[in-house]
Short mmCIF file of C-alpha atoms and ligand atoms in Angstrom, two decimals:
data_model
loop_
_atom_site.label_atom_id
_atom_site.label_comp_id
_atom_site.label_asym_id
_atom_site.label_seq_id
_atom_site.Cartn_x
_atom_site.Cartn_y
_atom_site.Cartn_z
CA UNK A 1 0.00 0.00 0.00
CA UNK A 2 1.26 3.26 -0.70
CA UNK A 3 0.24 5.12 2.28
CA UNK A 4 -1.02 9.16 2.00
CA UNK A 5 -3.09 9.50 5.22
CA UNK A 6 0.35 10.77 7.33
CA UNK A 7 -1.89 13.90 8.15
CA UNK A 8 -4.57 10.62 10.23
CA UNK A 9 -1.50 8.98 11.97
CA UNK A 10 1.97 7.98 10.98
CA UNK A 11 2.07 4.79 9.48
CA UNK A 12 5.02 2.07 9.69
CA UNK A 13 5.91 3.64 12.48
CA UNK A 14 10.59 3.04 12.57
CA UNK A 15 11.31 -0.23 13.57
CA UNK A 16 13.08 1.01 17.03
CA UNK A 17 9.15 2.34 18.01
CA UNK A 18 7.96 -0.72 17.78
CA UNK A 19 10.61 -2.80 19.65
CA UNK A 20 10.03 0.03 22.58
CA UNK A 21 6.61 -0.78 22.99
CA UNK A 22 7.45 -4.48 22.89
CA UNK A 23 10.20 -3.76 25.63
CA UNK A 24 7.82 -1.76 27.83
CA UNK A 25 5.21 -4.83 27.62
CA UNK A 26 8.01 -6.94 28.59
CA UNK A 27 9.52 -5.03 31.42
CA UNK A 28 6.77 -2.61 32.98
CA UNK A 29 4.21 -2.45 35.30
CA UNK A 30 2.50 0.51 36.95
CA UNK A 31 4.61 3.64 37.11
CA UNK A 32 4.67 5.70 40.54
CA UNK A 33 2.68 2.86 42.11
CA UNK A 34 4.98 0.76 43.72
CA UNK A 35 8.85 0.74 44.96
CA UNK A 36 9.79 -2.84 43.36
CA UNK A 37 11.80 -3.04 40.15
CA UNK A 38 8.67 -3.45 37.55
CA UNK A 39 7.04 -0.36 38.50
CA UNK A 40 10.15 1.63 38.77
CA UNK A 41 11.27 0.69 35.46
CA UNK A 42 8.05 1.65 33.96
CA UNK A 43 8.15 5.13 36.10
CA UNK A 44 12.16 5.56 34.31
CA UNK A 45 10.44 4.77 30.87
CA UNK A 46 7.90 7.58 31.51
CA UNK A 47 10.00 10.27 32.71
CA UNK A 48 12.62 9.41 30.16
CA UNK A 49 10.05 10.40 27.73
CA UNK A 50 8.85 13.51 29.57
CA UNK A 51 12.36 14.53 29.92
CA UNK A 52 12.89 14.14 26.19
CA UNK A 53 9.80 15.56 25.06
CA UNK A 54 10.22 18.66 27.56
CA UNK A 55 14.02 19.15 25.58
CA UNK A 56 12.56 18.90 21.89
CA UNK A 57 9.34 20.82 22.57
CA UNK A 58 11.24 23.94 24.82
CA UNK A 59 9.51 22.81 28.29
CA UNK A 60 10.12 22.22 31.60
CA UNK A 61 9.52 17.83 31.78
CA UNK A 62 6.95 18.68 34.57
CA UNK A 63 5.54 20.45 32.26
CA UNK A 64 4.23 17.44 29.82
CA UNK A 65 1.51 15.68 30.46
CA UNK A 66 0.90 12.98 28.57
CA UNK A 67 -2.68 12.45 27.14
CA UNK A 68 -4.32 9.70 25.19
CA UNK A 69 -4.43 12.13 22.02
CA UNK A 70 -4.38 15.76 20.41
CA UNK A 71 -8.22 15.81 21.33
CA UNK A 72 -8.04 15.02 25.24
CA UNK A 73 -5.03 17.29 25.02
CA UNK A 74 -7.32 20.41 23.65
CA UNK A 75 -10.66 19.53 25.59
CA UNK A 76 -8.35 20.63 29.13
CA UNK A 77 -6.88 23.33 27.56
CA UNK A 78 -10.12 24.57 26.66
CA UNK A 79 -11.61 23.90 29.61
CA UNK A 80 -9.50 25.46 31.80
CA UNK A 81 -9.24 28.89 29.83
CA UNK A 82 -12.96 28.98 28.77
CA UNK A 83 -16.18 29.46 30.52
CA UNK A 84 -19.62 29.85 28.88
CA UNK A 85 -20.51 32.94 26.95
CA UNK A 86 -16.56 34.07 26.48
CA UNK A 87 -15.17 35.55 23.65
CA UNK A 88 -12.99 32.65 21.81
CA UNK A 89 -11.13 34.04 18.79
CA UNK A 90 -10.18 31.09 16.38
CA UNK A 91 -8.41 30.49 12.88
CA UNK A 92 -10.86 29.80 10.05
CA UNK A 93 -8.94 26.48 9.62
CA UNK A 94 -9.69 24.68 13.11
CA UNK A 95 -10.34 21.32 13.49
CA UNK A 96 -13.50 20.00 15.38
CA UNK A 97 -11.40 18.99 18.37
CA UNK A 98 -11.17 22.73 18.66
CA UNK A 99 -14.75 23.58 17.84
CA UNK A 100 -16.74 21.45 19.54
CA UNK A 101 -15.79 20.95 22.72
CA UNK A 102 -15.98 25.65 21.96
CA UNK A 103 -19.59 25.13 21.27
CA UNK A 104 -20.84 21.98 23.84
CA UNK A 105 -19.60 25.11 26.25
CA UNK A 106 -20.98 27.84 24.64
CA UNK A 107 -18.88 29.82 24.20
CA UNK A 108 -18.91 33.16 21.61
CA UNK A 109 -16.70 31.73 18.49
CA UNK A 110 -15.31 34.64 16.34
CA UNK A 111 -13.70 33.54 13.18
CA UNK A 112 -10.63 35.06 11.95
CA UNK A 113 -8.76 34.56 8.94
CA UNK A 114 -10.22 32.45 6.20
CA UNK A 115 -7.89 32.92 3.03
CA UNK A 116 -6.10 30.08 2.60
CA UNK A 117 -1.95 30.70 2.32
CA UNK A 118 -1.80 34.48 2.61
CA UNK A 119 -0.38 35.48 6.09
CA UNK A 120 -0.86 38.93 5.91
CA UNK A 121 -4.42 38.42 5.43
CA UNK A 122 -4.42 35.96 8.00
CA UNK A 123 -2.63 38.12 10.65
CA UNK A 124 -4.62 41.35 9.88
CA UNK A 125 -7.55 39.42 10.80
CA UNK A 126 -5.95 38.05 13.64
CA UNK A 127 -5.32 41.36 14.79
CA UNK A 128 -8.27 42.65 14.29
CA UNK A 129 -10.04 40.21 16.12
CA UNK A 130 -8.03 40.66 19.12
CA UNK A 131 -10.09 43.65 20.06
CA UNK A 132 -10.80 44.70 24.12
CA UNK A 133 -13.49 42.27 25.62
CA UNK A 134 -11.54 38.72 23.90
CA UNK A 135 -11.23 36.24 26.72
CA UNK A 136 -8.79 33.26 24.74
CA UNK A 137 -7.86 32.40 21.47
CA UNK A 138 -7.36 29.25 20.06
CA UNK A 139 -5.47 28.00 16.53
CA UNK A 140 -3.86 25.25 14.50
CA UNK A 141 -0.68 25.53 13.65
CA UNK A 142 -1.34 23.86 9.89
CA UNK A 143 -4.59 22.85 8.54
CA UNK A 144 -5.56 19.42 8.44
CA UNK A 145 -7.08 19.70 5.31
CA UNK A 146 -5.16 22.12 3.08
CA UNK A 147 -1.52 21.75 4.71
CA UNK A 148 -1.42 25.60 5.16
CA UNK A 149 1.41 26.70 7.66
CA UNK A 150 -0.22 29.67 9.91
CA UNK A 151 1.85 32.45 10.78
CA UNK A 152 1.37 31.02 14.85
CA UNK A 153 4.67 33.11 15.80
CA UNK A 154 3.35 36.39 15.19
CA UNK A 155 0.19 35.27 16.20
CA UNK A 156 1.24 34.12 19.22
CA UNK A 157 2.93 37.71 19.68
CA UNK A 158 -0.11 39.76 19.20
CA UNK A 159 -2.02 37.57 21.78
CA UNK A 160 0.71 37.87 24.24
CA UNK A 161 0.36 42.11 23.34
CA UNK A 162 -3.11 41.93 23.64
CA UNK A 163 -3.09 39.49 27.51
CA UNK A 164 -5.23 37.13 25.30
CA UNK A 165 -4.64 33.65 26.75
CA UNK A 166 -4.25 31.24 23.22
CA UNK A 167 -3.68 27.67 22.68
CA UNK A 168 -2.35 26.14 19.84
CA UNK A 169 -3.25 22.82 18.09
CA UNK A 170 -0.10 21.41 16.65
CA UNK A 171 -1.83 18.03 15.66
CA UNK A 172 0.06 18.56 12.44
CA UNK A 173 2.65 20.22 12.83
CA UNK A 174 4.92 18.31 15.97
CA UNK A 175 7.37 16.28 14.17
CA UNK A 176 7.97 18.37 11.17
CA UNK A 177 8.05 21.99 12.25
CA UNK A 178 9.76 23.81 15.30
CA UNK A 179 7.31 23.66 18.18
CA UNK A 180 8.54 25.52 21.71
CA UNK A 181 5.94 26.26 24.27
CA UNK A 182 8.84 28.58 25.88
CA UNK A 183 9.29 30.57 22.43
CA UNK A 184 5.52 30.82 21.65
CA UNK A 185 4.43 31.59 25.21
CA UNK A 186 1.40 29.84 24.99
CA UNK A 187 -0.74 28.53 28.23
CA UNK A 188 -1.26 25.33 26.59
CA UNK A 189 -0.05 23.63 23.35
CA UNK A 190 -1.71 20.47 22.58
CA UNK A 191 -0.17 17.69 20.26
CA UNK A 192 -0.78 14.01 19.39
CA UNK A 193 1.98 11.48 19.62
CA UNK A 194 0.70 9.45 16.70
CA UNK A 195 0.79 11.75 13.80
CA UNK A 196 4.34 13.58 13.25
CA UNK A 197 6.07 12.25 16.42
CA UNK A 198 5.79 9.14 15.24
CA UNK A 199 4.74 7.15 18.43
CA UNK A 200 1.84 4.70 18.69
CA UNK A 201 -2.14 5.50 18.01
CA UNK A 202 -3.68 6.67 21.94
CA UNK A 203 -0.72 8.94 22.56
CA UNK A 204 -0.63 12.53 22.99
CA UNK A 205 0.70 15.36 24.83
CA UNK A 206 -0.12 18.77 26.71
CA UNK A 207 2.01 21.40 27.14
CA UNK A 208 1.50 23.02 29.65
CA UNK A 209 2.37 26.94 30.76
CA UNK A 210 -0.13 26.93 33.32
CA UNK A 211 -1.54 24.48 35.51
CA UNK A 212 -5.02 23.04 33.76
CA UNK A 213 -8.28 22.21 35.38
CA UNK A 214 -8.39 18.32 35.41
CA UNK A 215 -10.77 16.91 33.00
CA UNK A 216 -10.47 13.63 34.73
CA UNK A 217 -9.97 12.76 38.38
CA UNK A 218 -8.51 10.05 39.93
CA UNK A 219 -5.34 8.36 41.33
CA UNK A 220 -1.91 9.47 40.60
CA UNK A 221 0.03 7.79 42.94
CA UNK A 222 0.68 11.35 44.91
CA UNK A 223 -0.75 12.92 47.72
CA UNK A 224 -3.40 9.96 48.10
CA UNK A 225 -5.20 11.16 51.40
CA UNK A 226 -6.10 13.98 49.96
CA UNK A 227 -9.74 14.16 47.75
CA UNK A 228 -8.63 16.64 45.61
CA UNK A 229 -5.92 16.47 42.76
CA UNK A 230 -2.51 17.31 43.42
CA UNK A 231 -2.12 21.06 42.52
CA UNK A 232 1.05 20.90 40.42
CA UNK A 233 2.06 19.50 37.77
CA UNK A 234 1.96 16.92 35.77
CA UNK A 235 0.32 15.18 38.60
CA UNK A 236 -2.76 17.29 37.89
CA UNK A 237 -3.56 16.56 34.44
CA UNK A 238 -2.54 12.42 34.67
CA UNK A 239 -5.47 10.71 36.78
CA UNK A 240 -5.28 6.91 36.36
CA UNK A 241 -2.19 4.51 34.43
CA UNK A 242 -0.89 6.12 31.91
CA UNK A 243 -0.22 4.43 27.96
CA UNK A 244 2.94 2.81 29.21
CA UNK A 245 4.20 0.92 26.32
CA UNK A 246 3.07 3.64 24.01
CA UNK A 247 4.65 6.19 26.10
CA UNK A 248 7.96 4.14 25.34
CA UNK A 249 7.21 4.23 21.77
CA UNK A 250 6.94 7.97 21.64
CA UNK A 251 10.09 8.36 23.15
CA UNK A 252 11.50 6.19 20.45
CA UNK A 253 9.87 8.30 17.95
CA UNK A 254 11.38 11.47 19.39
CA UNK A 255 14.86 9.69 19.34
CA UNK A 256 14.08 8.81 16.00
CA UNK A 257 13.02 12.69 15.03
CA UNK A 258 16.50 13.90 17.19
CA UNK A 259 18.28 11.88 14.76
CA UNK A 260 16.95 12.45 11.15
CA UNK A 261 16.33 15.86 12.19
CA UNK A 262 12.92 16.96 11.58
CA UNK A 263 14.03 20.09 9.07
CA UNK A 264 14.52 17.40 6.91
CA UNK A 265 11.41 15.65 7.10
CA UNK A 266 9.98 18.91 6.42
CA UNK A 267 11.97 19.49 3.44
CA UNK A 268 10.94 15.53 2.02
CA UNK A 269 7.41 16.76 2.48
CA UNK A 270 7.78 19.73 1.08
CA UNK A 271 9.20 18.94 -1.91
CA UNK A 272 6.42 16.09 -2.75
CA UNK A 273 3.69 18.47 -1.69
CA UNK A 274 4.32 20.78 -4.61
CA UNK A 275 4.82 17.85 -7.49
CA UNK A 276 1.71 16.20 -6.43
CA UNK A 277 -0.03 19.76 -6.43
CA UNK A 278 1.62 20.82 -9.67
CA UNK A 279 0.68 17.32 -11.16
CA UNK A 280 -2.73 17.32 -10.13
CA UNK A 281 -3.04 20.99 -11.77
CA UNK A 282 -1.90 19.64 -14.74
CA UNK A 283 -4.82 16.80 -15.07
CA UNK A 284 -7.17 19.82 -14.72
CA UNK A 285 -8.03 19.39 -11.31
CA UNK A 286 -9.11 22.16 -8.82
CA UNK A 287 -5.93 22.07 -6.25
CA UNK A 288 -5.50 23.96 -3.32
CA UNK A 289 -1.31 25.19 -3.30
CA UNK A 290 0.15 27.99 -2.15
CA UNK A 291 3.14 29.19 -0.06
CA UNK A 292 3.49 28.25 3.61
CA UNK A 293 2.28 24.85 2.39
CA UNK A 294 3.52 21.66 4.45
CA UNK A 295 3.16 17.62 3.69
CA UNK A 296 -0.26 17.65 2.43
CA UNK A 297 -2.02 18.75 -0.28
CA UNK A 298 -6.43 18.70 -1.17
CA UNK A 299 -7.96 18.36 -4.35
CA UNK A 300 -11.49 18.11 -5.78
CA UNK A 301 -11.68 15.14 -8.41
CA UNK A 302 -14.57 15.20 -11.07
CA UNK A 303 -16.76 12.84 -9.04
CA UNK A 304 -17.24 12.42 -5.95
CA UNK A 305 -14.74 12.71 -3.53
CA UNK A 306 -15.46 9.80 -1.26
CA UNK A 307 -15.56 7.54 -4.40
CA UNK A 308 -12.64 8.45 -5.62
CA UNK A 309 -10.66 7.52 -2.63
CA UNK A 310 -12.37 4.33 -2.63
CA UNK A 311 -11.06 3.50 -6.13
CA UNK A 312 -7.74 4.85 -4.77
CA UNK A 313 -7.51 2.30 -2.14
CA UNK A 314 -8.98 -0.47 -4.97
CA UNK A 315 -5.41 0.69 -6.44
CA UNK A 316 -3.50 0.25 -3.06
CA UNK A 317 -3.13 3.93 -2.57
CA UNK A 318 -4.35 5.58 1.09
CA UNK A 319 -5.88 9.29 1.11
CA UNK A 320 -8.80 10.47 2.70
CA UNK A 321 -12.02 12.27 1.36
CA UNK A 322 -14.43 14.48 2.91
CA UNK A 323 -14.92 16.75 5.28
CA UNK A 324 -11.53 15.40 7.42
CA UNK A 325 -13.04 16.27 10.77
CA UNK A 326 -12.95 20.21 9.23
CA UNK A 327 -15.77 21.88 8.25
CA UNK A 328 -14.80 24.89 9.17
CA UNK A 329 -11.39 24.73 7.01
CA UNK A 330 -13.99 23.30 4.36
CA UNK A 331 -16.18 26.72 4.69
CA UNK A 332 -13.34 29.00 4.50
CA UNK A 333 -12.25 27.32 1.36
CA UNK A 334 -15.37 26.88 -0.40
CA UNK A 335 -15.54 23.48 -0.36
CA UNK A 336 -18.27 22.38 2.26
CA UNK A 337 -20.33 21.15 -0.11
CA UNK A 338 -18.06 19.44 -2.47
CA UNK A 339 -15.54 18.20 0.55
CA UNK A 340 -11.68 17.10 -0.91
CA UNK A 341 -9.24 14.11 -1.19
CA UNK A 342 -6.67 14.83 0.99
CA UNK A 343 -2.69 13.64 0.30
CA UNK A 344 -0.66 13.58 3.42
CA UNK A 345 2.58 13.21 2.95
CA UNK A 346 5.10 11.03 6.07
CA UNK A 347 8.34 10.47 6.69
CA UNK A 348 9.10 7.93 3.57
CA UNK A 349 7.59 10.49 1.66
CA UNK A 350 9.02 10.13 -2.14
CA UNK A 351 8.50 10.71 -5.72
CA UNK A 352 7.60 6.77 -6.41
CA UNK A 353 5.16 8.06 -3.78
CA UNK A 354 3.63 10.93 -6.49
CA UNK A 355 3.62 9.08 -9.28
CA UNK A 356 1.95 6.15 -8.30
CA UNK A 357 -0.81 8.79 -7.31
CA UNK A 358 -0.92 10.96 -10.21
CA UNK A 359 -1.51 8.18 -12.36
CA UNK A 360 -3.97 6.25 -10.70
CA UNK A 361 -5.68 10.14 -10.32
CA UNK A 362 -5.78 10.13 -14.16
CA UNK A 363 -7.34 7.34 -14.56
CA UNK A 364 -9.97 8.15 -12.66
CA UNK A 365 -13.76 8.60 -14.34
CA UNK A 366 -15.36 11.87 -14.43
CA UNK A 367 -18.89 11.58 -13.24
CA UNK A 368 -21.19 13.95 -11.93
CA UNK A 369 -20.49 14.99 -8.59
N1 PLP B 1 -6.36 18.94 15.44
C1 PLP B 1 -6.00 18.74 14.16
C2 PLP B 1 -5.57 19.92 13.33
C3 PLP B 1 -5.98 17.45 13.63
O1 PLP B 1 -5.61 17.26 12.36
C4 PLP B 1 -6.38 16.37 14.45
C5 PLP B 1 -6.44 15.01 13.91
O2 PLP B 1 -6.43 14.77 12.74
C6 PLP B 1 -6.74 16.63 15.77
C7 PLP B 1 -6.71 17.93 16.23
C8 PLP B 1 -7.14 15.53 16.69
O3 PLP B 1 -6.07 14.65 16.91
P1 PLP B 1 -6.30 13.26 17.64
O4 PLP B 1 -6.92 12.35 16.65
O5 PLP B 1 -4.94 12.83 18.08
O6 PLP B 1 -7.20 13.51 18.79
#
């Protein structure tokens, strides 16, 4: 299979992730429950992995706390920084992880920014938006769905101006673009461990520059006589066992990033991003490429989208179709009502890769949508 869903999870994860998580089923038990040598070595696996994430995403270690994905990661962020009725300023590219849990607390959403791969549009609008009276802002680093890199530095800046309290979704953007919660200054930055950083599926992470509201309570092998959670951190945002083995497989992953050097990944991505774009223009297809593009790239074949994938994957190629958990990226593109196919590019990403796709895209039929 030739595999162009990167942007859903990171698939063949290396080798050396997959012998970790093996290891840690071997050799752990419960970390910070217990003094004897199974449940210390799992407690040295997790911190070993806080530690490194903390170095490679500009934190404190105590201030990682692992999650079970980029989702659980946002939903505390969000929680803790927004009450009903507040003023949420978001990116007209956000996710539903973002959204949702933004509307099941109703709280005021204001838009800002909707043309794709133009940053001084988007950070006029992001200024503007930042009036008196806005009480957090939330964005995504890149879109899920178009691969568009946001300007989240000097957005970051003019919330920081402004005392607006942000959070940033880097679901797609960990792993192949600088993240540093200490350069952005943001209260929270939440990330999967799945997609870019190359660890297993139910692993994520929260960064955290303040201490969240729990979203679950529980055990944490601290301070047990007390009913409430600990107040610091990472005790406070890690009720109940954590993902062990894939905790040890995310470390790997980071090693793995350390030593390939993520700039590079970029680059690979890069670089098949804009043949696949510039091929799919060719065939006469409505493509969405621009500058401050990363790994993936969405068109709109001449049928419909979700059957095109499936006669993709009949042809042993992976990409997704539809709305991609988006529809807000999807309105401020146009393309609600048509949805895309989506090619996400990984770390094997290569021009066999682009080829094998362009073709099987031109042989596609052209029916009706
Ligand atoms: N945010 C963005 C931009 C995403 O692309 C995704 C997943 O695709 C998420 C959040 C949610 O990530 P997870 O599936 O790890 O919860």
């Amino acid at each position: 299979m030739i595999y162009l869903d990167s942007g859903a999870t990171s698939f063949r994860k290396p080798a050396s992730v997959r012998r970790a998580v093996s290891d840690a089923m071997t050799r752990c038990a419960n970390p910070g429950r217990g003094g004897y040598g199974a449940a210390m070595e799992a407690a040295k696996v997790v911190f070993r992995c806080r530690e490194r994430a903390g170095n490679f995403l500009g934190c404190e270690p105590e201030q990682v706390v692992f999650t079970s994905n980029c989702t659980h990661g946002l939903n505390v962020a969000i929680r803790t920084l927004v009450k009903p009725g507040m003023r949420v300023v978001v990116s007209g590219f956000e996710h539903n992880a973002v959204t949702r849990p933004l509307h099941g607390l109703g709280a005021e959403i204001v838009t800002a920014g909707r043309k794709l791969f133009d940053w001084e549009d988007t950070l006029q609008k992001w200024e503007d938006a930042l009036k008196k009276g806005t009480d957090a802002a939330v964005f995504t680093h890149v879109s899920n769905v178009f691969g568009y890199i946001l300007p989240v530095e000097e957005m970051a800046a003019l919330c920081r101006q402004r005392g607006v309290p942000f959070i940033i979704d880097a679901a797609q953007s960990a792993g192949t673009l600088p993240v540093s919660l200490k350069t952005l200054g943001a209260d929270f930055i939440a990330m999967p461990g799945h997609k870019g950083l190359l660890g297993p599926q139910g692993t994520g992470l929260l960064l955290c520059g303040r201490v969240p509201e729990p979203l679950l309570m529980g055990g944490t092998g601290s301070e047990s006589i007390r009913q409430q959670m600990p107040d610091y951190l990472p005790d406070r945002g890690e009720a109940g066992t954590v993902n062990v083995p894939g905790i040890a497989g995310l470390e790997a992953g980071l090693r793995y990033l350390e030593a390939v050097g993520i700039e590079n990944i970029h680059r690979r991505e890069q670089r098949q991003t804009k043949h696949c774009a510039e091929g799919l223009q060719k065939l006469g297809l409505k493509v969405f490429a621009g500058p401050h593009q990363g790994g993936t790239v969405s068109f709109v074949p001449k049928m419909e989208c979700e059957e095109a994938a499936a006669l993709l994957a009949r042809r042993g190629i992976a990409v997704r179709a539809g709305l991609h958990c988006a529809p807000l990226a999807h309105e401020s593109a146009g393309t609600l009502e048509t949805g895309t196919v989506r090619v996400s590019f990984g770390i094997d990403a290569c021009r066999e890769q682009t080829s094998a796709l362009l073709r099987a895209v031109s042989k596609l039929p052209e029916r009706e949508s």
